Tab-separated table of C-alpha atoms and ligand atoms in Angstrom:
chain	number	residue	atom	x	y	z
A	1332	UNK	CA	0.000	0.000	0.000
A	1333	UNK	CA	1.792	3.142	-1.252
A	1334	UNK	CA	4.118	3.300	-4.259
A	1335	UNK	CA	6.309	6.199	-3.182
A	1336	UNK	CA	10.024	6.592	-2.500
A	1337	UNK	CA	10.068	3.512	-0.253
A	1338	UNK	CA	6.978	1.482	-1.222
A	1339	UNK	CA	7.814	1.254	-4.900
A	1340	UNK	CA	11.480	0.218	-4.482
A	1341	UNK	CA	10.424	-2.333	-1.832
A	1342	UNK	CA	7.774	-3.735	-4.196
A	1343	UNK	CA	10.321	-3.931	-7.020
A	1344	UNK	CA	13.038	-5.606	-4.949
A	1345	UNK	CA	10.606	-8.127	-3.408
A	1346	UNK	CA	9.221	-8.886	-6.892
A	1347	UNK	CA	12.756	-9.319	-8.190
A	1348	UNK	CA	13.291	-11.919	-5.441
A	1349	UNK	CA	10.313	-13.958	-6.571
A	1350	UNK	CA	7.450	-12.542	-4.490
A	1351	UNK	CA	4.259	-11.916	-6.448
A	1352	UNK	CA	3.426	-8.247	-5.778
A	1353	UNK	CA	0.391	-6.025	-6.217
A	1354	UNK	CA	1.512	-2.423	-5.732
A	1355	UNK	CA	-1.385	-0.226	-4.660
A	1356	UNK	CA	-1.474	3.562	-4.855
A	1357	UNK	CA	-4.402	6.004	-4.659
A	1358	UNK	CA	-2.812	8.106	-7.421
A	1359	UNK	CA	-3.964	6.687	-10.804
A	1360	UNK	CA	-1.062	8.356	-12.652
A	1361	UNK	CA	1.465	6.554	-10.437
A	1362	UNK	CA	-0.335	3.264	-11.098
A	1363	UNK	CA	-0.466	3.843	-14.839
A	1364	UNK	CA	3.175	4.850	-15.100
A	1365	UNK	CA	4.278	1.906	-12.963
A	1366	UNK	CA	2.325	-0.556	-15.109
A	1367	UNK	CA	4.019	0.949	-18.164
A	1368	UNK	CA	7.368	0.197	-16.525
A	1369	UNK	CA	8.190	3.873	-16.008
A	1370	UNK	CA	9.673	4.878	-12.654
A	1371	UNK	CA	7.925	7.981	-11.259
A	1372	UNK	CA	10.658	8.598	-8.662
A	1373	UNK	CA	14.381	9.183	-9.123
A	1374	UNK	CA	16.550	6.331	-7.874
A	1375	UNK	CA	19.711	5.061	-9.584
A	1376	UNK	CA	19.327	1.614	-11.186
A	1377	UNK	CA	15.664	1.227	-10.228
A	1378	UNK	CA	14.214	1.953	-13.680
A	1379	UNK	CA	15.771	-1.173	-15.209
A	1380	UNK	CA	14.588	-3.356	-12.332
A	1381	UNK	CA	11.027	-1.999	-12.620
A	1382	UNK	CA	10.963	-2.708	-16.330
A	1383	UNK	CA	12.103	-6.276	-15.654
A	1384	UNK	CA	9.511	-7.111	-12.948
A	1385	UNK	CA	6.663	-5.525	-14.928
A	1386	UNK	CA	7.632	-7.409	-18.078
A	1387	UNK	CA	7.876	-10.769	-16.305
A	1388	UNK	CA	4.595	-10.153	-14.444
A	1389	UNK	CA	6.016	-10.310	-10.897
A	1390	UNK	CA	4.722	-6.783	-10.162
A	1391	UNK	CA	1.464	-5.213	-11.131
A	1392	UNK	CA	0.129	-1.852	-9.913
A	1393	UNK	CA	-3.474	-1.055	-9.067
A	1394	UNK	CA	-5.541	1.646	-7.374
A	1395	UNK	CA	-7.288	-0.938	-5.191
A	1396	UNK	CA	-5.997	-3.853	-3.123
A	1397	UNK	CA	-6.667	-7.485	-3.920
A	1398	UNK	CA	-6.779	-10.593	-1.771
A	1399	UNK	CA	-3.182	-11.321	-0.765
A	1400	UNK	CA	-1.263	-13.203	1.916
A	1401	UNK	CA	0.632	-10.208	3.270
A	1402	UNK	CA	-0.107	-6.461	3.350
A	1403	UNK	CA	2.500	-3.718	3.792
A	1404	UNK	CA	1.570	-0.149	4.696
A	1405	UNK	CA	4.177	2.195	3.185
A	1406	UNK	CA	2.395	5.545	3.031
A	1407	UNK	CA	3.495	9.000	4.232
A	1408	UNK	CA	3.036	10.160	7.820
A	1409	UNK	CA	3.236	13.958	7.711
A	1410	UNK	CA	2.475	16.230	10.654
A	1411	UNK	CA	-0.318	18.674	11.218
A	1412	UNK	CA	-0.785	21.892	13.181
A	1413	UNK	CA	1.680	24.231	14.863
A	1414	UNK	CA	2.742	21.631	17.411
A	1415	UNK	CA	3.854	19.221	14.705
A	1416	UNK	CA	1.352	16.540	15.746
A	1417	UNK	CA	1.886	13.372	13.706
A	1418	UNK	CA	-0.844	12.705	11.169
A	1419	UNK	CA	-1.471	8.978	10.796
A	1420	UNK	CA	-4.578	9.392	8.649
A	1421	UNK	CA	-2.887	7.854	5.566
A	1422	UNK	CA	-1.825	4.796	7.584
A	1423	UNK	CA	-5.370	4.497	8.847
A	1424	UNK	CA	-6.926	4.939	5.382
A	1425	UNK	CA	-4.591	2.321	3.874
A	1426	UNK	CA	-5.359	-0.042	6.751
A	1427	UNK	CA	-9.121	0.453	6.340
A	1428	UNK	CA	-8.829	-0.346	2.663
A	1429	UNK	CA	-7.168	-3.733	3.290
A	1430	UNK	CA	-9.362	-4.793	6.238
A	1431	UNK	CA	-12.099	-6.317	4.020
A	1432	UNK	CA	-9.504	-8.554	2.312
A	1433	UNK	CA	-7.853	-9.949	5.453
A	1434	UNK	CA	-8.183	-13.667	6.132
A	1435	UNK	CA	-6.814	-16.160	8.621
A	1436	UNK	CA	-3.012	-16.555	8.474
A	1437	UNK	CA	-2.358	-13.196	6.793
A	1438	UNK	CA	0.491	-10.857	7.678
A	1439	UNK	CA	-0.073	-7.094	8.127
A	1440	UNK	CA	3.037	-4.879	8.470
A	1441	UNK	CA	3.420	-1.126	8.886
A	1442	UNK	CA	6.648	0.304	7.434
A	1443	UNK	CA	5.631	3.991	7.506
A	1444	UNK	CA	7.445	6.072	10.126
A	1445	UNK	CA	4.859	6.256	12.873
A	1446	UNK	CA	4.386	7.611	16.373
A	1447	UNK	CA	4.772	5.088	19.180
A	1448	UNK	CA	1.566	3.085	19.614
A	1449	UNK	CA	0.407	3.255	15.981
A	1450	UNK	CA	0.657	-0.515	15.369
A	1451	UNK	CA	-1.433	-1.208	18.491
A	1452	UNK	CA	-3.987	1.380	17.317
A	1453	UNK	CA	-4.260	-0.195	13.872
A	1454	UNK	CA	-4.545	-3.686	15.398
A	1455	UNK	CA	-7.447	-2.422	17.511
A	1456	UNK	CA	-9.099	-0.981	14.414
A	1457	UNK	CA	-8.660	-4.251	12.493
A	1458	UNK	CA	-10.154	-6.356	15.301
A	1459	UNK	CA	-13.013	-3.908	15.865
A	1460	UNK	CA	-14.102	-4.367	12.265
A	1461	UNK	CA	-13.086	-8.037	11.940
A	1462	UNK	CA	-13.371	-9.514	15.488
A	1463	UNK	CA	-13.287	-13.057	14.106
A	1464	UNK	CA	-9.621	-12.483	13.078
A	1465	UNK	CA	-8.441	-11.967	16.676
A	1466	UNK	CA	-5.343	-14.202	17.195
A	1467	UNK	CA	-5.687	-15.439	13.612
A	1468	UNK	CA	-3.553	-12.853	11.777
A	1469	UNK	CA	-0.016	-11.601	12.305
A	1470	UNK	CA	0.704	-7.906	12.894
A	1471	UNK	CA	4.125	-6.232	12.967
A	1472	UNK	CA	6.006	-2.973	12.550
A	1473	UNK	CA	9.189	-2.883	10.456
A	1474	UNK	CA	10.643	0.535	9.611
A	1475	UNK	CA	12.662	1.168	6.476
A	1476	UNK	CA	16.159	2.595	6.802
A	1477	UNK	CA	17.326	3.177	3.262
A	1478	UNK	CA	19.221	6.238	2.131
A	1479	UNK	CA	17.741	7.818	-1.006
A	1480	UNK	CA	20.231	7.338	-3.830
A	1481	UNK	CA	21.501	4.014	-2.476
A	1482	UNK	CA	18.185	2.178	-2.152
A	1483	UNK	CA	18.905	-0.941	-4.225
A	1484	UNK	CA	21.906	-1.810	-2.094
A	1485	UNK	CA	20.481	-0.763	1.275
A	1486	UNK	CA	17.082	-2.491	0.903
A	1487	UNK	CA	18.949	-5.766	0.618
A	1488	UNK	CA	21.972	-5.244	2.857
A	1489	UNK	CA	20.812	-3.073	5.777
A	1490	UNK	CA	19.880	-4.757	9.040
A	1491	UNK	CA	16.213	-4.371	9.958
A	1492	UNK	CA	14.319	-4.137	13.181
A	1493	UNK	CA	11.112	-6.166	13.290
A	1494	UNK	CA	8.615	-5.700	16.078
A	1495	UNK	CA	5.573	-7.928	16.189
A	1496	UNK	CA	2.454	-7.568	18.311
A	1497	UNK	CA	3.506	-10.932	19.722
A	1498	UNK	CA	6.338	-13.359	19.053
A	1499	UNK	CA	4.563	-15.351	16.367
A	1500	UNK	CA	3.886	-12.141	14.442
A	1501	UNK	CA	7.570	-11.195	14.647
A	1502	UNK	CA	8.555	-14.624	13.323
A	1503	UNK	CA	6.013	-14.457	10.506
A	1504	UNK	CA	7.327	-11.023	9.423
A	1505	UNK	CA	10.933	-12.256	9.620
A	1506	UNK	CA	10.046	-15.132	7.291
A	1507	UNK	CA	8.756	-12.619	4.763
A	1508	UNK	CA	11.697	-10.190	4.901
A	1509	UNK	CA	14.111	-13.129	4.523
A	1510	UNK	CA	12.968	-13.279	0.882
A	1511	UNK	CA	15.132	-10.292	0.028
A	1512	UNK	CA	16.991	-8.942	3.079
A	1513	UNK	CA	20.551	-10.188	3.526
A	1514	UNK	CA	21.224	-7.976	6.567
A	1515	UNK	CA	20.404	-9.241	10.057
A	1516	UNK	CA	16.732	-9.144	11.080
A	1517	UNK	CA	16.478	-8.062	14.714
A	1518	UNK	CA	13.481	-9.193	16.774
A	1519	UNK	CA	11.641	-6.859	19.151
A	1520	UNK	CA	8.113	-5.670	19.992
A	1521	UNK	CA	6.191	-3.144	17.895
A	1522	UNK	CA	6.517	-0.175	20.261
A	1523	UNK	CA	10.310	-0.526	20.437
A	1524	UNK	CA	10.509	-0.874	16.658
A	1525	UNK	CA	8.416	2.292	16.194
A	1526	UNK	CA	10.593	4.208	18.654
A	1527	UNK	CA	13.756	2.811	17.069
A	1528	UNK	CA	13.015	4.489	13.732
A	1529	UNK	CA	12.312	7.823	15.438
A	1530	UNK	CA	15.463	7.419	17.524
A	1531	UNK	CA	17.699	6.816	14.510
A	1532	UNK	CA	16.626	9.973	12.721
A	1533	UNK	CA	16.508	12.086	15.890
A	1534	UNK	CA	20.012	10.954	16.719
A	1535	UNK	CA	21.237	12.209	13.352
A	1536	UNK	CA	19.331	15.477	13.766
A	1537	UNK	CA	20.901	16.073	17.210
A	1538	UNK	CA	24.363	15.339	15.849
A	1539	UNK	CA	23.905	17.707	12.923
A	1540	UNK	CA	22.585	20.363	15.333
A	1541	UNK	CA	25.827	20.053	17.296
A	1542	UNK	CA	27.811	20.729	14.110
A	1543	UNK	CA	25.520	23.623	13.192
A	1544	UNK	CA	25.838	25.129	16.664
A	1545	UNK	CA	29.619	24.925	16.356
A	1546	UNK	CA	29.398	26.743	13.019
A	1547	UNK	CA	27.556	29.653	14.679
A	1548	UNK	CA	30.116	29.835	17.479
A	1549	UNK	CA	33.037	29.636	15.038
A	1550	UNK	CA	31.569	32.379	12.882
A	1551	UNK	CA	31.629	34.728	15.873
A	1552	UNK	CA	35.039	33.543	17.041
A	1553	UNK	CA	36.523	33.757	13.532
A	1554	UNK	CA	37.556	30.114	13.496
A	1555	UNK	CA	37.290	27.868	10.413
A	1556	UNK	CA	34.647	25.373	11.560
A	1557	UNK	CA	35.642	22.805	8.919
A	1558	UNK	CA	39.234	22.777	10.073
A	1559	UNK	CA	38.083	22.648	13.704
A	1560	UNK	CA	35.806	19.626	13.149
A	1561	UNK	CA	38.436	17.848	11.131
A	1562	UNK	CA	40.932	18.291	13.958
A	1563	UNK	CA	38.475	17.354	16.719
A	1564	UNK	CA	37.591	14.202	14.762
A	1565	UNK	CA	41.218	13.088	15.005
A	1566	UNK	CA	40.326	12.128	18.593
A	1567	UNK	CA	39.597	8.372	18.572
A	1568	UNK	CA	36.185	8.781	20.236
A	1569	UNK	CA	34.940	11.981	18.558
A	1570	UNK	CA	32.967	11.923	15.314
A	1571	UNK	CA	31.289	15.274	14.605
A	1572	UNK	CA	29.105	15.595	11.509
A	1573	UNK	CA	29.215	18.480	9.038
A	1574	UNK	CA	27.414	21.812	9.432
A	1575	UNK	CA	25.297	23.017	6.544
A	1576	UNK	CA	22.536	25.455	5.756
A	1577	UNK	CA	19.987	23.491	7.811
A	1578	UNK	CA	18.463	20.034	7.792
A	1579	UNK	CA	16.094	19.082	5.016
A	1580	UNK	CA	14.370	16.121	3.449
A	1581	UNK	CA	11.274	14.363	4.629
A	1582	UNK	CA	12.750	12.209	7.384
A	1583	UNK	CA	15.361	13.790	9.627
A	1584	UNK	CA	13.639	17.189	9.776
A	1585	UNK	CA	10.262	15.531	10.463
A	1586	UNK	CA	10.626	12.391	12.578
A	1587	UNK	CA	11.972	14.059	15.762
A	1588	UNK	CA	8.655	15.919	16.029
A	1589	UNK	CA	6.946	12.538	16.443
A	1590	UNK	CA	8.831	12.235	19.718
A	1591	UNK	CA	8.572	15.855	20.856
A	1592	UNK	CA	4.823	16.051	20.170
A	1593	UNK	CA	4.175	13.011	22.370
A	1594	UNK	CA	6.805	13.543	25.056
A	1595	UNK	CA	7.292	17.335	25.227
A	1596	UNK	CA	8.555	17.416	28.814
A	1597	UNK	CA	11.156	14.719	28.329
A	1598	UNK	CA	12.510	15.544	24.864
A	1599	UNK	CA	14.318	18.817	25.531
A	1600	UNK	CA	17.512	17.984	23.645
A	1601	UNK	CA	15.655	16.602	20.623
A	1602	UNK	CA	13.413	19.693	20.494
A	1603	UNK	CA	16.368	22.074	20.819
A	1604	UNK	CA	18.217	20.286	18.020
A	1605	UNK	CA	15.215	20.867	15.753
A	1606	UNK	CA	15.247	24.560	16.701
A	1607	UNK	CA	18.982	24.922	16.060
A	1608	UNK	CA	18.766	23.224	12.658
A	1609	UNK	CA	15.800	25.389	11.630
A	1610	UNK	CA	17.512	28.500	12.958
A	1611	UNK	CA	20.632	27.733	10.910
A	1612	UNK	CA	18.654	28.283	7.674
A	1613	UNK	CA	17.244	31.567	8.956
A	1614	UNK	CA	20.744	32.639	10.026
A	1615	UNK	CA	22.154	31.861	6.541
A	1616	UNK	CA	19.454	33.994	4.919
A	1617	UNK	CA	20.289	36.895	7.275
A	1618	UNK	CA	23.997	36.562	6.492
A	1619	UNK	CA	23.301	36.788	2.767
A	1620	UNK	CA	21.014	39.793	3.170
A	1621	UNK	CA	23.641	41.576	5.301
A	1622	UNK	CA	26.370	40.861	2.736
A	1623	UNK	CA	24.135	42.284	0.008
A	1624	UNK	CA	23.466	45.475	1.974
A	1625	UNK	CA	27.157	45.974	2.719
A	1626	UNK	CA	28.001	45.475	-0.949
A	1627	UNK	CA	25.440	48.062	-2.004
A	1628	UNK	CA	26.745	50.618	0.523
A	1629	UNK	CA	30.306	50.145	-0.716
A	1630	UNK	CA	29.664	49.931	-4.454
A	1631	UNK	CA	26.538	52.088	-4.846
A	1632	UNK	CA	24.824	49.430	-6.897
A	1633	UNK	CA	23.117	46.173	-6.074
A	1634	UNK	CA	25.180	42.984	-6.220
A	1635	UNK	CA	24.626	40.041	-8.500
A	1636	UNK	CA	24.167	37.064	-6.182
A	1637	UNK	CA	24.589	33.387	-7.139
A	1638	UNK	CA	22.634	30.931	-4.976
A	1639	UNK	CA	24.453	27.633	-5.507
A	1640	UNK	CA	22.177	24.628	-4.950
A	1641	UNK	CA	18.513	24.047	-4.142
A	1642	UNK	CA	18.378	20.318	-3.254
A	1643	UNK	CA	18.114	19.079	0.335
A	1644	UNK	CA	21.524	17.403	0.218
A	1645	UNK	CA	24.487	17.012	-2.164
A	1646	UNK	CA	24.202	15.351	-5.572
A	1647	UNK	CA	20.463	14.631	-5.595
A	1648	UNK	CA	17.564	16.258	-7.447
A	1649	UNK	CA	15.143	16.151	-4.488
A	1650	UNK	CA	14.044	19.620	-3.336
A	1651	UNK	CA	11.526	18.501	-0.693
A	1652	UNK	CA	11.880	20.462	2.569
A	1653	UNK	CA	15.204	21.770	1.268
A	1654	UNK	CA	16.761	24.507	3.423
A	1655	UNK	CA	18.520	25.865	0.309
A	1656	UNK	CA	15.160	26.399	-1.368
A	1657	UNK	CA	13.813	28.136	1.752
A	1658	UNK	CA	16.872	30.416	1.981
A	1659	UNK	CA	16.756	31.283	-1.725
A	1660	UNK	CA	13.050	32.148	-1.528
A	1661	UNK	CA	13.561	34.255	1.577
A	1662	UNK	CA	16.455	36.191	0.035
A	1663	UNK	CA	14.590	36.740	-3.231
A	1664	UNK	CA	11.525	38.050	-1.410
A	1665	UNK	CA	13.635	40.556	0.498
A	1666	UNK	CA	15.230	42.165	-2.564
A	1667	UNK	CA	12.986	42.583	-5.566
A	1668	UNK	CA	15.527	44.434	-7.654
A	1669	UNK	CA	18.696	42.573	-7.012
A	1670	UNK	CA	19.956	40.066	-9.521
A	1671	UNK	CA	19.697	36.636	-7.970
A	1672	UNK	CA	21.006	33.755	-10.066
A	1673	UNK	CA	19.631	30.404	-8.951
A	1674	UNK	CA	21.699	27.309	-9.609
A	1675	UNK	CA	20.766	23.627	-9.311
A	1676	UNK	CA	22.843	21.415	-11.609
A	1677	UNK	CA	20.785	18.287	-10.812
A	1678	UNK	CA	17.552	19.535	-12.372
A	1679	UNK	CA	16.839	20.916	-15.831
A	1680	UNK	CA	14.061	23.352	-14.973
A	1681	UNK	CA	11.911	24.514	-12.083
A	1682	UNK	CA	8.458	26.029	-12.119
A	1683	UNK	CA	9.323	28.828	-9.671
A	1684	UNK	CA	13.029	29.483	-10.175
A	1685	UNK	CA	14.741	30.367	-13.418
A	1686	UNK	CA	17.903	28.280	-13.334
A	1687	UNK	CA	21.362	29.409	-14.424
A	1688	UNK	CA	24.332	27.204	-15.295
A	1689	UNK	CA	26.670	26.958	-12.296
A	1690	UNK	CA	29.817	28.150	-14.092
A	1691	UNK	CA	27.999	31.083	-15.660
A	1692	UNK	CA	26.458	32.117	-12.322
A	1693	UNK	CA	29.809	31.894	-10.560
A	1694	UNK	CA	31.378	33.990	-13.279
A	1695	UNK	CA	28.735	36.731	-13.163
A	1696	UNK	CA	28.172	36.969	-9.408
A	1697	UNK	CA	29.583	39.523	-6.985
A	1698	UNK	CA	28.403	37.380	-4.066
A	1699	UNK	CA	28.536	33.588	-4.353
A	1700	UNK	CA	26.539	31.624	-1.783
A	1701	UNK	CA	27.281	27.900	-1.523
A	1702	UNK	CA	24.183	26.272	-0.067
A	1703	UNK	CA	24.637	22.617	-1.093
A	1704	UNK	CA	27.969	20.817	-1.556
A	1705	UNK	CA	27.220	19.423	-5.025
A	1706	UNK	CA	30.316	17.786	-6.528
A	1707	UNK	CA	30.563	20.072	-9.627
A	1708	UNK	CA	30.847	23.157	-7.381
A	1709	UNK	CA	34.059	21.805	-5.882
A	1710	UNK	CA	35.895	22.297	-9.163
A	1711	UNK	CA	35.216	26.055	-9.192
A	1712	UNK	CA	38.480	27.875	-8.412
A	1713	UNK	CA	38.349	30.139	-5.328
A	1714	UNK	CA	38.100	33.693	-6.614
A	1715	UNK	CA	39.352	36.336	-4.149
A	1716	UNK	CA	37.613	39.182	-5.944
A	1717	UNK	CA	34.198	37.780	-5.050
A	1718	UNK	CA	32.422	37.667	-1.738
A	1719	UNK	CA	32.031	33.962	-1.012
A	1720	UNK	CA	29.600	32.691	1.602
A	1721	UNK	CA	30.401	29.027	1.967
A	1722	UNK	CA	27.738	27.446	4.196
A	1723	UNK	CA	28.435	23.848	3.195
A	1724	UNK	CA	32.223	23.581	3.098
A	1725	UNK	CA	33.021	23.715	-0.613
A	1726	UNK	CA	36.353	25.328	0.263
A	1727	UNK	CA	37.052	23.572	3.542
A	1728	UNK	CA	40.615	24.794	3.885
B	2174	LIG	N1	23.155	16.879	6.815
B	2174	LIG	C1	23.996	17.834	7.360
B	2174	LIG	N2	25.197	17.443	7.850
B	2174	LIG	C2	25.601	16.137	7.830
B	2174	LIG	C3	24.743	15.156	7.290
B	2174	LIG	C4	23.512	15.555	6.776
B	2174	LIG	O1	23.676	19.028	7.404
B	2174	LIG	O2	26.720	15.866	8.284
B	2174	LIG	C5	21.850	17.288	6.275
B	2174	LIG	C6	21.690	17.017	4.782
B	2174	LIG	O3	22.261	18.042	4.012
B	2174	LIG	C7	20.191	16.957	4.651
B	2174	LIG	C8	19.743	16.338	5.975
B	2174	LIG	O4	20.837	16.496	6.861
B	2174	LIG	O5	19.620	18.254	4.522
B	2174	LIG	C9	19.337	14.890	5.905
B	2174	LIG	O6	20.206	14.151	5.075
B	2174	LIG	P1	20.770	12.697	5.460
B	2174	LIG	O7	21.702	12.258	4.405
B	2174	LIG	O8	21.307	12.732	6.843
B	2174	LIG	O9	19.478	11.758	5.547
B	2174	LIG	P2	18.198	11.433	4.588
B	2174	LIG	O10	17.067	12.301	5.021
B	2174	LIG	O11	18.538	11.383	3.151
B	2174	LIG	O12	17.911	9.891	5.053
B	2174	LIG	C10	17.727	9.595	6.444
B	2174	LIG	C11	18.622	8.390	6.824
B	2174	LIG	N3	18.657	8.232	8.280
B	2174	LIG	C12	19.799	8.237	8.983
B	2174	LIG	O13	20.886	8.407	8.488
B	2174	LIG	C13	19.666	8.001	10.467
B	2174	LIG	C14	18.100	7.135	6.149
B	2174	LIG	O14	18.847	5.994	6.570
B	2174	LIG	C15	16.620	6.923	6.483
B	2174	LIG	O15	16.095	5.771	5.853
B	2174	LIG	C16	15.862	8.132	5.973
B	2174	LIG	O16	16.346	9.299	6.674
B	2174	LIG	C17	14.380	7.929	6.256
B	2174	LIG	O17	13.656	7.558	5.308
B	2174	LIG	O18	13.966	8.038	7.418
């Protein structure tokens, strides 16, 4: 259930390993494209695999479920409201749509990132509507852990945590994942498995916040934060991540809120990390605006500014929740007349931003702002005559 960034690759890989798959999505265009063997997401190597499993009939897409032996819920869990309350309505809708098909011996697994207690809630819903299935079906939670861009490898090789409602459910789910997972399958209960996913991404968010906080301190102290982190990491037990222009994407910048919304009194560090990482983007925008004002005062004309990168991390074309996109929008809104050149080498065009080639933008700009450490940017020679704001460590030395 759900043919997005995780559901579709999982369906393809399982199909490739001999499982007969019906991929269900509420979006008819996604279903149509998938059945034509066209990948609607960007993921290296996946297009060929999709073509193969569609051609040999192992995978078929549909807008409605069919009777199966196992059901996997792989739909988004966004948040709602100012308090970032998790919204599990898609998980619930997908669950409701499979309930009529469930039969004795079936397996039901949630993979969607979910607040603690979601699997229990969905089990309750299933048994309310189908009381005769009590103790006759297997229910588990098994989060995905793959890194976009490396999905084919990680879906097969990463370890997975599998938490059943009871031990037999865990075992049943393990038997399924064995079809294509070569990593170790770790047994637990569903609540721990739910919390484990949130913990993994919150841990990364907290670690990035530490690096971002250091970058703010170093800016004031006039210390090169990249050199500092590199040196600190020479300690055998220190491993600091890299600062950037904020934390983006649809996982790390979202999942910690699933903890803070439910446990606000206890999750002070996790909440502060979120604030620091959000603040870092705001701070970058302010820095750029200040540099532009200073330039105008000195030169009596507005600067040409190159905004280098829009994606949420290096070398991808995914702009979802991208801090670079937020910063670029904010800067553009604050200066109607200034020349802002927007650069994103990983996409051809964008419906809001007019894109400029990265070499051309670098050439023309008075102020160059590095927002994302895309590989091509690293070959641009450092030009002393320009004002360079390097928020992502293109020129680390
Ligand atoms: N970032 C930094 N500094 C760093 C590392 C990352 O600023 O040192 C920023 C990136 O630029 C980006 C954001 O963090 O804006 C997130 O990027 P990421 O590469 O850390 O993670 P995602 O969102 O692509 O994927 C994460 C992964 N989780 C962990 O590494 C714990 C992945 O394994 C998960 O499957 C995925 O979230 C998910 O779906 O939850």
